[in-house]
Short mmCIF file of C-alpha atoms in Angstrom, two decimals:
data_model
loop_
_atom_site.label_atom_id
_atom_site.label_comp_id
_atom_site.label_asym_id
_atom_site.label_seq_id
_atom_site.Cartn_x
_atom_site.Cartn_y
_atom_site.Cartn_z
CA MET A 1 31.09 10.71 21.09
CA ALA A 2 33.32 9.12 23.77
CA THR A 3 34.87 6.56 21.47
CA LEU A 4 38.28 5.07 22.11
CA ALA A 5 39.65 7.10 19.18
CA ASN A 6 38.40 10.33 20.80
CA VAL A 7 39.96 9.33 24.11
CA LEU A 8 43.30 8.62 22.47
CA HIS A 9 43.26 11.95 20.62
CA ASN A 10 42.16 14.03 23.60
CA PRO A 11 44.86 16.70 24.09
CA GLU A 12 44.52 16.48 27.89
CA LEU A 13 45.71 12.88 27.90
CA HIS A 14 49.03 11.34 26.89
CA LEU A 15 48.11 7.79 26.02
CA VAL A 16 50.08 5.57 23.66
CA PRO A 17 48.09 3.31 21.29
CA LEU A 18 49.65 -0.14 20.95
CA TRP A 19 47.00 -2.18 19.16
CA ASN A 20 43.63 -0.61 18.31
CA PRO A 21 41.68 -2.56 15.67
CA HIS A 22 38.35 -1.26 17.06
CA ALA A 23 39.02 2.38 17.85
CA ASP A 24 35.36 3.22 17.02
CA LEU A 25 34.07 1.42 20.12
CA SER A 26 32.26 3.63 22.62
CA VAL A 27 33.77 3.98 26.10
CA ARG A 28 31.04 3.97 28.74
CA TRP A 29 33.20 4.48 31.83
CA GLY A 30 36.65 4.07 33.33
CA ALA A 31 37.51 1.24 35.74
CA VAL A 32 40.66 0.36 37.68
CA SER A 33 41.60 -3.18 38.70
CA ASP A 34 44.73 -5.26 39.20
CA LEU A 35 42.75 -8.47 39.60
CA GLU A 36 43.58 -11.33 37.26
CA ASN A 37 39.83 -11.75 36.74
CA PRO A 38 38.01 -8.41 37.19
CA THR A 39 35.06 -9.39 34.95
CA PRO A 40 32.57 -10.01 37.83
CA PHE A 41 32.81 -6.26 38.55
CA LEU A 42 32.40 -5.05 34.93
CA GLU A 43 29.35 -4.35 32.77
CA GLY A 44 30.96 -3.88 29.34
CA GLY A 45 32.22 -0.85 27.46
CA GLU A 46 34.80 0.10 30.12
CA LEU A 47 38.26 1.49 29.67
CA LEU A 48 39.97 -0.89 32.12
CA MET A 49 43.12 0.58 33.71
CA THR A 50 45.69 -1.69 35.41
CA THR A 51 49.32 -1.75 36.56
CA SER A 52 49.75 -5.51 36.65
CA ALA A 53 46.71 -7.36 35.30
CA GLY A 54 47.19 -9.73 38.24
CA ASN A 55 50.69 -10.70 37.02
CA PRO A 56 49.88 -13.79 34.94
CA ARG A 57 52.88 -16.14 34.93
CA THR A 58 52.68 -17.76 31.49
CA PRO A 59 51.72 -16.74 27.93
CA ALA A 60 48.65 -18.96 28.25
CA ALA A 61 47.61 -17.11 31.41
CA TRP A 62 47.93 -13.78 29.56
CA LYS A 63 45.76 -15.14 26.76
CA ASN A 64 43.12 -16.25 29.26
CA TYR A 65 43.18 -12.79 30.88
CA VAL A 66 42.64 -10.98 27.60
CA SER A 67 40.02 -13.50 26.48
CA ARG A 68 38.01 -12.87 29.66
CA LEU A 69 38.07 -9.09 29.07
CA LYS A 70 37.06 -9.51 25.44
CA LYS A 71 34.14 -11.74 26.39
CA ALA A 72 33.02 -9.23 29.05
CA GLY A 73 32.84 -6.49 26.40
CA VAL A 74 35.67 -4.31 27.72
CA ALA A 75 36.26 -1.47 25.23
CA ALA A 76 40.04 -1.25 25.82
CA LEU A 77 42.76 -2.26 28.27
CA ALA A 78 45.07 0.53 29.48
CA PHE A 79 48.31 -0.86 30.96
CA ALA A 80 50.36 1.62 33.03
CA VAL A 81 54.18 1.54 32.97
CA GLY A 82 56.58 3.00 35.52
CA GLU A 83 59.09 1.91 38.12
CA TRP A 84 57.02 -1.20 38.83
CA ARG A 85 57.20 -2.32 35.15
CA THR A 86 59.10 -0.36 32.56
CA GLU A 87 57.22 -1.67 29.54
CA VAL A 88 54.02 -3.40 28.59
CA PRO A 89 54.59 -7.20 28.70
CA SER A 90 55.20 -8.65 25.26
CA GLU A 91 52.96 -11.59 26.20
CA LEU A 92 50.07 -9.14 26.76
CA ILE A 93 50.67 -7.43 23.40
CA ALA A 94 50.72 -10.82 21.64
CA ALA A 95 47.51 -11.89 23.41
CA ALA A 96 45.78 -8.61 22.52
CA ARG A 97 46.68 -8.98 18.86
CA GLU A 98 45.50 -12.58 18.80
CA SER A 99 42.16 -11.70 20.48
CA ASP A 100 41.67 -8.43 18.55
CA MET A 101 41.54 -6.55 21.85
CA ASN A 102 42.20 -2.79 22.02
CA LEU A 103 45.39 -2.13 24.02
CA ILE A 104 46.95 1.19 25.02
CA GLU A 105 49.91 2.20 27.17
CA VAL A 106 49.61 4.68 30.05
CA PRO A 107 52.89 6.58 30.55
CA GLU A 108 54.36 6.98 34.02
CA ASP A 109 53.43 10.66 34.24
CA GLU A 110 49.75 9.98 33.48
CA ARG A 111 47.47 9.31 36.44
CA PHE A 112 44.45 7.00 36.45
CA VAL A 113 42.45 9.66 38.33
CA HIS A 114 43.16 12.21 35.61
CA ILE A 115 42.10 9.76 32.92
CA SER A 116 38.85 9.09 34.81
CA GLN A 117 38.15 12.82 35.20
CA VAL A 118 38.74 13.56 31.53
CA LEU A 119 36.60 10.57 30.52
CA ALA A 120 33.79 11.72 32.85
CA ARG A 121 33.79 15.17 31.22
CA MET A 122 33.73 13.57 27.76
CA LEU A 123 30.77 11.41 28.74
CA GLU A 124 28.96 14.41 30.18
CA ASP A 125 29.61 16.38 26.99
CA GLU A 126 28.35 13.42 24.99
CA SER A 127 25.18 13.26 27.06
CA ASN A 128 24.57 16.98 26.64
CA ALA A 129 25.25 16.77 22.90
CA ALA A 130 22.87 13.79 22.60
CA THR A 131 20.18 15.76 24.41
CA GLN A 132 20.67 18.67 22.04
CA HIS A 133 20.65 16.37 19.01
CA LEU A 134 17.43 14.76 20.23
CA GLN A 135 15.78 18.11 20.87
CA ARG A 136 16.68 19.33 17.38
CA ALA A 137 15.44 16.04 15.92
CA GLN A 138 12.16 16.34 17.82
CA ARG A 139 11.69 19.90 16.57
CA SER A 140 12.26 18.78 12.98
CA LEU A 141 9.77 15.92 13.41
CA ILE A 142 7.12 18.20 14.87
CA ALA A 143 7.69 20.68 12.03
CA ALA A 144 7.23 17.85 9.51
CA THR A 145 3.75 17.11 10.85
CA SER A 146 2.60 20.57 9.73
CA ARG A 147 3.73 20.09 6.12
CA LEU A 148 1.33 19.63 3.21
CA GLU A 149 2.12 15.89 3.06
CA PRO A 150 3.07 15.09 6.67
CA THR A 151 3.68 11.36 6.16
CA THR A 152 6.26 11.95 3.44
CA ALA A 153 7.79 14.84 5.39
CA LEU A 154 8.11 12.73 8.54
CA LEU A 155 9.79 9.87 6.70
CA GLY A 156 12.23 12.28 5.08
CA ALA A 157 13.04 13.89 8.43
CA LEU A 158 13.65 10.49 10.06
CA ALA A 159 15.90 9.42 7.18
CA ARG A 160 18.05 12.52 7.72
CA ILE A 161 18.15 11.98 11.49
CA ILE A 162 19.42 8.40 11.27
CA ASP A 163 21.42 9.02 8.07
CA GLY A 164 19.79 6.04 6.40
CA ALA A 165 16.59 4.82 4.76
CA VAL A 166 13.09 4.95 6.22
CA MET A 167 9.88 3.64 4.69
CA LEU A 168 6.25 3.04 5.61
CA TYR A 169 5.06 -0.47 4.80
CA VAL A 170 1.26 -0.76 4.73
CA GLY A 171 -0.84 -3.82 5.30
CA ASP A 172 -1.46 -4.68 1.65
CA ALA A 173 2.27 -5.17 0.97
CA ARG A 174 2.98 -1.76 -0.53
CA ILE A 175 5.56 0.86 0.29
CA HIS A 176 3.42 3.92 0.92
CA ALA A 177 6.31 6.39 0.98
CA ALA A 178 10.00 6.46 1.76
CA GLY A 179 12.83 8.78 2.73
CA ILE A 180 16.38 7.82 1.74
CA THR A 181 19.74 9.47 2.41
CA SER A 182 23.38 8.46 2.02
CA ALA A 183 22.55 5.98 -0.74
CA ARG A 184 21.21 3.44 1.75
CA PRO A 185 18.02 2.01 0.24
CA VAL A 186 16.32 -0.74 2.21
CA PRO A 187 17.79 -4.03 0.89
CA ASP A 188 15.69 -6.96 -0.25
CA PHE A 189 16.53 -9.19 2.71
CA VAL A 190 15.19 -6.56 5.13
CA ILE A 191 11.94 -6.45 3.10
CA ALA A 192 11.85 -10.25 3.29
CA GLN A 193 12.22 -10.06 7.08
CA LEU A 194 9.44 -7.47 7.19
CA LYS A 195 7.08 -9.69 5.18
CA LYS A 196 7.92 -12.57 7.50
CA GLN A 197 7.25 -10.61 10.70
CA HIS A 198 4.29 -8.54 9.53
CA PRO A 199 1.64 -11.31 9.31
CA ARG A 200 2.50 -12.37 12.86
CA GLY A 201 1.32 -9.03 14.16
CA GLU A 202 4.57 -8.37 16.04
CA ARG A 203 4.79 -4.70 17.02
CA SER A 204 8.57 -4.41 16.72
CA TRP A 205 11.64 -6.29 15.53
CA ALA A 206 15.31 -5.56 14.88
CA ILE A 207 18.22 -6.95 12.88
CA ILE A 208 21.55 -5.76 14.29
CA GLU A 209 24.74 -6.70 12.49
CA PRO A 210 28.24 -5.16 12.54
CA GLU A 211 27.67 -3.49 9.17
CA PHE A 212 24.04 -2.38 9.49
CA THR A 213 21.01 -2.00 11.73
CA ALA A 214 17.40 -2.55 10.61
CA ILE A 215 14.40 -1.84 12.84
CA GLY A 216 10.68 -2.30 12.29
CA MET A 217 8.05 -0.63 14.49
CA SER A 218 4.27 -0.87 14.22
CA VAL A 219 2.50 2.45 13.75
CA GLY A 220 -1.02 1.04 13.91
CA ALA A 221 -3.65 -0.05 11.37
CA GLY A 222 -1.41 -2.76 9.91
CA GLU A 223 1.38 -0.31 9.03
CA VAL A 224 5.07 -0.69 9.88
CA LEU A 225 7.83 1.92 10.03
CA VAL A 226 11.09 0.39 8.77
CA ALA A 227 14.48 2.05 9.33
CA TYR A 228 17.79 0.91 7.85
CA THR A 229 21.22 2.45 8.52
CA LYS A 230 24.77 1.57 9.56
CA SER A 231 24.30 2.06 13.30
CA LEU A 232 22.03 3.93 15.70
CA SER A 233 23.07 5.96 18.73
CA GLN A 234 20.84 6.16 21.78
CA TRP A 235 19.45 9.57 20.82
CA GLN A 236 18.73 8.37 17.27
CA ARG A 237 16.79 5.40 18.66
CA ALA A 238 14.80 7.81 20.85
CA ALA A 239 14.12 10.05 17.84
CA LEU A 240 12.99 7.03 15.83
CA SER A 241 10.56 6.05 18.58
CA ASP A 242 9.22 9.62 18.77
CA GLY A 243 8.85 9.63 14.98
CA ALA A 244 6.86 6.39 15.07
CA ILE A 245 4.45 7.87 17.63
CA LEU A 246 4.00 11.03 15.56
CA LEU A 247 3.58 8.99 12.38
CA GLU A 248 0.85 6.90 13.96
CA SER A 249 -1.02 10.08 14.95
CA VAL A 250 -0.50 11.67 11.53
CA ARG A 251 -1.69 8.55 9.72
CA ALA A 252 -4.82 8.35 11.88
CA LEU A 253 -5.56 12.02 11.17
CA GLU A 254 -4.88 11.60 7.44
CA ASN A 255 -7.16 8.56 7.29
CA GLN A 256 -9.94 10.49 9.05
CA GLN A 257 -9.50 13.43 6.71
CA ARG A 258 -9.60 11.16 3.67
CA GLU A 259 -12.71 9.48 5.05
CA ASN A 260 -14.39 12.86 5.56
CA ARG A 261 -13.51 13.86 1.98
CA ARG A 262 -14.87 10.57 0.63
CA ASN A 263 -18.11 11.10 2.54
CA LEU A 264 -18.45 14.59 1.03
CA TYR A 265 -17.65 13.26 -2.45
CA ALA A 266 -20.34 10.61 -1.97
CA ARG A 267 -22.90 13.24 -0.97
CA ALA A 268 -21.93 15.38 -3.95
CA PHE A 269 -22.28 12.36 -6.24
CA GLU A 270 -25.76 11.61 -4.91
CA ARG A 271 -26.90 15.20 -5.44
CA LEU A 272 -25.46 15.42 -8.96
CA ASN A 273 -26.86 12.01 -9.89
CA ASP A 274 -30.27 13.34 -8.82
CA GLY A 275 -29.81 16.39 -11.04
CA ASP A 276 -29.28 18.79 -8.11
CA VAL A 277 -26.30 20.72 -9.51
CA PHE A 278 -26.57 23.54 -6.96
CA SER A 279 -26.19 21.22 -3.93
CA CYS A 280 -23.39 19.30 -5.60
CA ARG A 281 -21.47 22.53 -6.20
CA ALA A 282 -22.03 23.66 -2.60
CA ILE A 283 -20.71 20.38 -1.14
CA LEU A 284 -17.61 20.28 -3.34
CA SER A 285 -16.86 23.91 -2.50
CA VAL A 286 -16.50 22.84 1.13
CA ILE A 287 -13.68 20.50 0.10
CA ASP A 288 -11.70 22.65 -2.30
CA GLY A 289 -13.02 26.20 -2.30
CA GLU A 290 -15.26 27.68 -4.99
CA TYR A 291 -16.30 24.93 -7.41
CA THR A 292 -18.33 24.99 -10.60
CA VAL A 293 -19.87 21.84 -12.06
CA PRO A 294 -18.72 21.59 -15.71
CA GLU A 295 -21.35 22.02 -18.41
CA LYS A 296 -20.34 18.69 -19.93
CA VAL A 297 -19.48 15.67 -17.80
CA SER A 298 -18.76 12.00 -18.23
CA ALA A 299 -18.56 9.22 -15.67
CA LEU A 300 -16.33 6.35 -14.71
CA HIS A 301 -17.48 3.07 -13.20
CA ALA A 302 -14.70 0.81 -11.92
CA ARG A 303 -14.78 -2.62 -10.31
CA GLY A 304 -12.07 -4.06 -8.09
CA TYR A 305 -10.86 -4.55 -4.55
CA HIS A 306 -11.90 -1.93 -2.05
CA ARG A 307 -8.40 -0.64 -1.20
CA ALA A 308 -7.45 -0.38 -4.87
CA LEU A 309 -10.60 1.62 -5.64
CA VAL A 310 -9.96 4.02 -2.76
CA ASP A 311 -6.44 4.55 -4.09
CA LEU A 312 -7.80 5.06 -7.62
CA GLY A 313 -10.25 7.72 -6.44
CA GLU A 314 -7.48 9.60 -4.61
CA GLU A 315 -5.15 9.33 -7.60
CA LEU A 316 -7.84 10.73 -9.90
CA VAL A 317 -8.32 13.69 -7.57
CA ARG A 318 -4.56 14.28 -7.49
CA ARG A 319 -3.98 13.95 -11.24
CA LEU A 320 -7.07 15.87 -12.37
CA HIS A 321 -6.51 18.62 -9.76
CA THR A 322 -10.20 18.93 -9.01
CA PRO A 323 -12.64 17.42 -6.49
CA LEU A 324 -14.70 14.69 -8.11
CA PRO A 325 -18.20 13.59 -7.14
CA GLU A 326 -17.74 9.93 -6.36
CA LYS A 327 -19.37 7.05 -4.54
CA ILE A 328 -17.90 3.71 -3.51
CA HIS A 329 -20.29 0.80 -3.20
CA SER A 330 -19.39 -2.14 -0.98
CA PRO A 331 -21.57 -5.21 -0.45
CA HIS A 332 -19.83 -6.02 2.85
CA ALA A 333 -21.64 -4.61 5.86
CA GLU A 334 -18.56 -4.77 8.08
CA HIS A 335 -16.91 -2.22 5.81
CA THR A 336 -19.79 0.26 5.97
CA ALA A 337 -19.37 1.14 9.64
CA GLY A 338 -18.44 4.81 9.86
CA HIS A 339 -18.88 5.22 6.12
CA SER A 340 -22.62 5.56 5.85
CA ALA A 341 -22.41 8.24 3.17
CA ALA A 342 -19.64 6.69 1.12
CA PHE A 343 -20.69 3.04 1.20
CA SER A 344 -23.96 1.33 0.44
CA GLN A 345 -25.47 -2.00 -0.52
CA GLU A 346 -26.43 -0.75 -3.99
CA THR A 347 -23.92 -2.79 -6.02
CA PRO A 348 -23.63 -6.35 -4.67
CA LEU A 349 -20.55 -7.50 -6.61
CA LEU A 350 -18.69 -10.69 -5.76
CA PRO A 351 -14.94 -11.41 -5.95
CA PRO A 352 -13.70 -13.35 -9.00
CA THR A 353 -13.64 -17.09 -8.43
CA HIS A 354 -9.87 -17.32 -8.90
CA SER A 355 -9.15 -14.82 -6.11
CA THR A 356 -7.72 -15.95 -2.78
CA THR A 357 -7.82 -12.59 -1.04
CA THR A 358 -10.41 -11.79 1.60
CA GLU A 359 -10.53 -8.07 0.78
CA PRO A 360 -14.02 -6.87 -0.24
CA PHE A 361 -14.76 -6.55 -3.95
CA SER A 362 -16.47 -3.23 -4.58
CA SER A 363 -17.31 -0.69 -7.25
CA LEU A 364 -16.57 2.98 -7.70
CA ASP A 365 -18.63 5.62 -9.53
CA VAL A 366 -16.94 8.93 -10.37
CA VAL A 367 -18.34 11.92 -12.28
CA ILE A 368 -15.56 13.71 -14.20
CA PRO A 369 -15.33 16.75 -16.51
CA ALA A 370 -15.73 15.62 -20.12
CA LYS A 371 -12.40 17.21 -21.10
CA SER A 372 -10.62 15.08 -18.46
CA VAL A 373 -11.71 11.71 -19.88
CA PRO A 374 -8.39 11.00 -21.72
CA LEU A 375 -6.31 11.67 -18.59
CA ALA A 376 -8.71 9.71 -16.37
CA CYS A 377 -8.57 6.82 -18.84
CA ALA A 378 -4.76 6.84 -18.63
CA VAL A 379 -4.91 6.77 -14.81
CA VAL A 380 -7.30 3.79 -14.86
CA ASN A 381 -5.16 1.97 -17.43
CA GLU A 382 -2.14 2.34 -15.13
CA SER A 383 -4.10 0.79 -12.26
CA GLY A 384 -5.19 -2.28 -14.25
CA ILE A 385 -8.69 -2.04 -12.74
CA LEU A 386 -11.71 -3.07 -14.84
CA ALA A 387 -13.67 0.06 -15.76
CA GLY A 388 -16.07 1.70 -18.17
CA PHE A 389 -16.51 5.33 -19.24
CA GLY A 390 -19.98 6.67 -19.95
CA THR A 391 -21.41 9.05 -22.50
CA VAL A 392 -20.87 12.80 -22.38
CA SER A 393 -23.92 14.57 -20.99
CA ALA A 394 -24.94 17.85 -19.44
CA GLY A 395 -23.94 18.33 -15.81
CA LYS A 396 -27.57 18.23 -14.68
CA SER A 397 -27.98 14.89 -16.52
CA ALA A 398 -24.97 13.20 -14.94
CA HIS A 399 -27.11 10.16 -14.12
CA THR A 400 -27.09 9.28 -17.83
CA ALA A 401 -23.30 9.32 -17.87
CA VAL A 402 -23.23 7.15 -14.72
CA MET A 403 -25.65 4.53 -16.06
CA THR A 404 -23.87 4.24 -19.41
CA ALA A 405 -20.51 3.95 -17.60
CA ARG A 406 -21.89 1.03 -15.58
CA ILE A 407 -23.09 -0.70 -18.74
CA ALA A 408 -19.71 -0.16 -20.41
CA ALA A 409 -17.90 -1.55 -17.36
CA GLU A 410 -19.87 -4.81 -17.65
CA LYS A 411 -18.08 -5.40 -20.97
CA ALA A 412 -14.62 -4.97 -19.41
CA HIS A 413 -12.44 -8.06 -18.90
CA PRO A 414 -8.72 -8.74 -18.25
CA ASP A 415 -7.88 -8.45 -21.94
CA ARG A 416 -9.88 -5.22 -22.30
CA THR A 417 -9.71 -3.48 -18.93
CA VAL A 418 -11.24 -0.15 -20.03
CA VAL A 419 -14.37 0.09 -22.23
CA MET A 420 -15.77 3.36 -23.59
CA TRP A 421 -19.52 3.76 -24.04
CA ASN A 422 -19.20 5.00 -27.63
CA GLU A 423 -17.29 1.78 -28.49
CA ILE A 424 -20.28 -0.42 -27.69
CA SER A 425 -23.31 1.83 -28.17
CA GLY A 426 -23.14 1.43 -31.97
CA GLU A 427 -23.41 -2.36 -31.78
CA GLY A 428 -27.17 -2.30 -31.25
CA LEU A 429 -29.45 -2.87 -28.28
CA LEU A 430 -28.88 -6.53 -27.50
CA PRO A 431 -25.13 -6.33 -26.77
CA LEU A 432 -25.94 -3.73 -24.10
CA LEU A 433 -28.32 -6.02 -22.24
CA ASN A 434 -27.30 -8.36 -19.47
CA ASN A 435 -26.46 -11.54 -21.38
CA GLU A 436 -27.05 -13.93 -18.50
CA ARG A 437 -30.45 -12.50 -17.57
CA LEU A 438 -31.48 -12.09 -21.19
CA SER A 439 -30.58 -15.69 -22.03
CA ALA A 440 -32.54 -16.98 -19.03
CA TRP A 441 -35.58 -14.89 -19.94
CA ALA A 442 -35.42 -15.87 -23.63
CA GLU A 443 -35.11 -19.53 -22.78
CA ALA A 444 -38.19 -19.31 -20.55
CA PHE A 445 -40.08 -17.28 -23.17
CA LEU A 446 -39.42 -19.83 -25.94
CA ALA A 447 -39.72 -22.95 -23.76
CA PRO A 448 -43.34 -23.72 -24.85
CA LEU A 449 -42.08 -24.12 -28.46
CA GLU A 450 -39.31 -26.64 -27.65
CA GLN A 451 -41.55 -29.62 -28.51
CA HIS A 452 -42.87 -27.95 -31.65
CA PRO A 453 -39.94 -27.22 -34.01
CA GLU A 454 -42.31 -26.32 -36.86
CA LEU A 455 -43.85 -23.61 -34.64
CA ALA A 456 -40.45 -22.28 -33.59
CA GLN A 457 -39.52 -22.14 -37.27
CA ALA A 458 -42.76 -20.37 -38.09
CA LEU A 459 -42.15 -17.77 -35.34
CA ALA A 460 -38.67 -17.03 -36.71
CA VAL A 461 -40.11 -16.56 -40.24
CA PHE A 462 -42.97 -14.47 -38.82
CA ILE A 463 -40.47 -12.05 -37.24
CA SER A 464 -38.19 -11.96 -40.30
CA THR A 465 -41.13 -11.17 -42.66
CA ASN A 466 -42.81 -8.78 -40.23
CA GLY A 467 -45.93 -10.96 -40.16
CA ASN A 468 -46.45 -11.16 -43.95
CA ARG A 469 -48.40 -14.39 -44.23
CA GLY A 470 -48.01 -14.71 -47.96
CA ALA A 471 -44.26 -14.43 -47.66
CA MET A 472 -44.33 -16.89 -44.75
CA ALA A 473 -46.27 -19.44 -46.81
CA ALA A 474 -43.79 -19.12 -49.69
CA ILE A 475 -40.75 -19.51 -47.43
CA LEU A 476 -42.19 -22.39 -45.41
CA GLY A 477 -43.70 -24.09 -48.46
CA VAL A 478 -47.16 -24.41 -46.88
CA HIS A 479 -50.66 -23.04 -47.53
CA ARG A 480 -51.66 -19.64 -46.11
CA ASN A 481 -54.30 -21.37 -43.93
CA THR A 482 -51.54 -23.52 -42.40
CA VAL A 483 -49.59 -20.36 -41.60
CA THR A 484 -52.66 -18.87 -39.90
CA THR A 485 -53.17 -22.07 -37.89
CA ARG A 486 -49.54 -22.13 -36.76
CA ILE A 487 -49.61 -18.48 -35.71
CA SER A 488 -52.75 -19.10 -33.62
CA HIS A 489 -51.07 -22.11 -32.03
CA ILE A 490 -47.96 -20.04 -31.22
CA GLU A 491 -50.07 -17.30 -29.60
CA ARG A 492 -51.84 -19.84 -27.39
CA LEU A 493 -48.57 -21.42 -26.24
CA LEU A 494 -46.80 -18.11 -25.60
CA HIS A 495 -49.87 -16.34 -24.19
CA ARG A 496 -49.10 -13.45 -26.51
CA ASN A 497 -51.00 -11.65 -29.28
CA LEU A 498 -48.48 -11.31 -32.12
CA ALA A 499 -50.52 -8.49 -33.61
CA ASP A 500 -49.39 -6.44 -30.60
CA PRO A 501 -46.11 -4.58 -31.38
CA ALA A 502 -44.88 -5.16 -27.79
CA SER A 503 -45.30 -8.95 -28.21
CA ARG A 504 -43.45 -8.85 -31.52
CA VAL A 505 -40.53 -6.98 -29.85
CA GLU A 506 -40.42 -9.58 -27.09
CA ALA A 507 -40.36 -12.39 -29.63
CA TRP A 508 -37.66 -10.62 -31.68
CA VAL A 509 -35.45 -10.11 -28.60
CA ALA A 510 -35.95 -13.70 -27.44
CA LEU A 511 -35.11 -15.12 -30.86
CA ARG A 512 -32.09 -12.84 -31.40
CA SER A 513 -30.62 -13.85 -28.04
CA GLN A 514 -30.68 -17.54 -29.03
CA ALA A 515 -27.88 -18.47 -31.43
CA GLY A 516 -29.91 -21.04 -33.35
CA PHE A 517 -32.93 -18.80 -33.78
CA ALA A 518 -30.71 -15.89 -34.78
CA ASP A 519 -29.26 -18.03 -37.58
CA SER A 520 -32.77 -18.97 -38.62
CA ILE A 521 -33.81 -15.32 -38.79
CA ARG A 522 -30.83 -14.48 -40.99
CA GLU A 523 -31.55 -17.52 -43.20
CA PHE A 524 -35.22 -16.75 -43.61
CA GLY A 525 -34.53 -13.06 -43.97
CA SER A 526 -32.28 -13.76 -46.95
CA LEU A 527 -34.94 -16.04 -48.50
CA SER A 528 -37.68 -13.46 -48.11
CA ALA A 529 -35.52 -10.87 -49.80
CA MET A 530 -35.18 -13.07 -52.95
#
């Protein structure tokens, strides 16, 4: 690069450094002027050559001269000595030191024209080198897009190009992937700036300080490319822009590929859930080559936010190293566009009441090999998503595994995020039923007996004694004819024939679902056993 240090060390020149606190400054061009105020003719970054500097008369005038050059962004002042002035004025040296201005001496035998020619060649070499650097960078970026994981490869290539840190920040406040070199991780205050700018929808922003440069560029779909390094040359900025364009294209392609895979998984899930193992195997073979549906399968049903469930499905595929028949259900029509195979209205779940996010709350069904259940359970536990695992069944009976997984998932809560079917199936029938619906039905079923406590008591004893009227009379302390009368009255009020086994089951379920009646059954059951 044509920095002042490179100019001073160029063997073609014979310049004498006097005061160079900023030798790393780039020199954009050479300029010659003996005006006391040449700044109207400067643009910044010049090596300003002079023989007199306008001959200021006082130390204060020298200070003003240097201050003007510093403010104009002059890279360095080159003062020529010779028969017109045998040495650089001490007032100028003092002013340069005070203003932190680069100052060099041009010996008598060195010509301004020669300095300009050498500087022009250096700038041309720099331009050619930058072009070559950019071309090599572009080739490395293009090569990265053909890698197995192009997003990660692109970020790594960009990190090497800028000799810093690069990351992809996605819309749900996660770092998707990152490439880091030279021990320059993205600091917290840059992340804070990113979070501040991101909701505003600004496509680009930059933080440029003497010690670092941070840049954010939108790459579409709510994603931001963030770069952090010490400084960026022009060709590195161009490479970063090219990388952002490639990344946007790669991300769009990856998203489309993932969507296509999810659609195929959904189709495979539908076929397997219908018992069509042959079609399921054929669809999954399109995704990952020859595929055989395992003889024994289980299922996972998870509930959570849509993005988290998509990530969970992809993580399961990655960790289990096999395509999985899956289906994501979303109750939000706006999220079904373009996903007709993967999304449906089948599971209308609502977000928890404490949530403030607007992201859809969905569910995910996945059929997995039975042997992979422990690993899949570990993956779900890491995600913190509420889920249930179903029973182990034959591949052609995967629907049984799916249904039992859904029932198990209904028992999941924040303190017990994963529930296995075999943990709850031994607790009897009632715990598996929908408590809210069951309670509502039981309340309606028993409502006619609310005003007749003696009849409600008689029904509980009837169920506990299996209709033994003698036992009922003994427990209730009434005559057998009274028992018969009460049973007839109960049948009229409930519109049920208690001699019918189906009616007895309904009464048993209704009573067991009501805490008070359940206590009565246990009480009367213990009495009848005496």
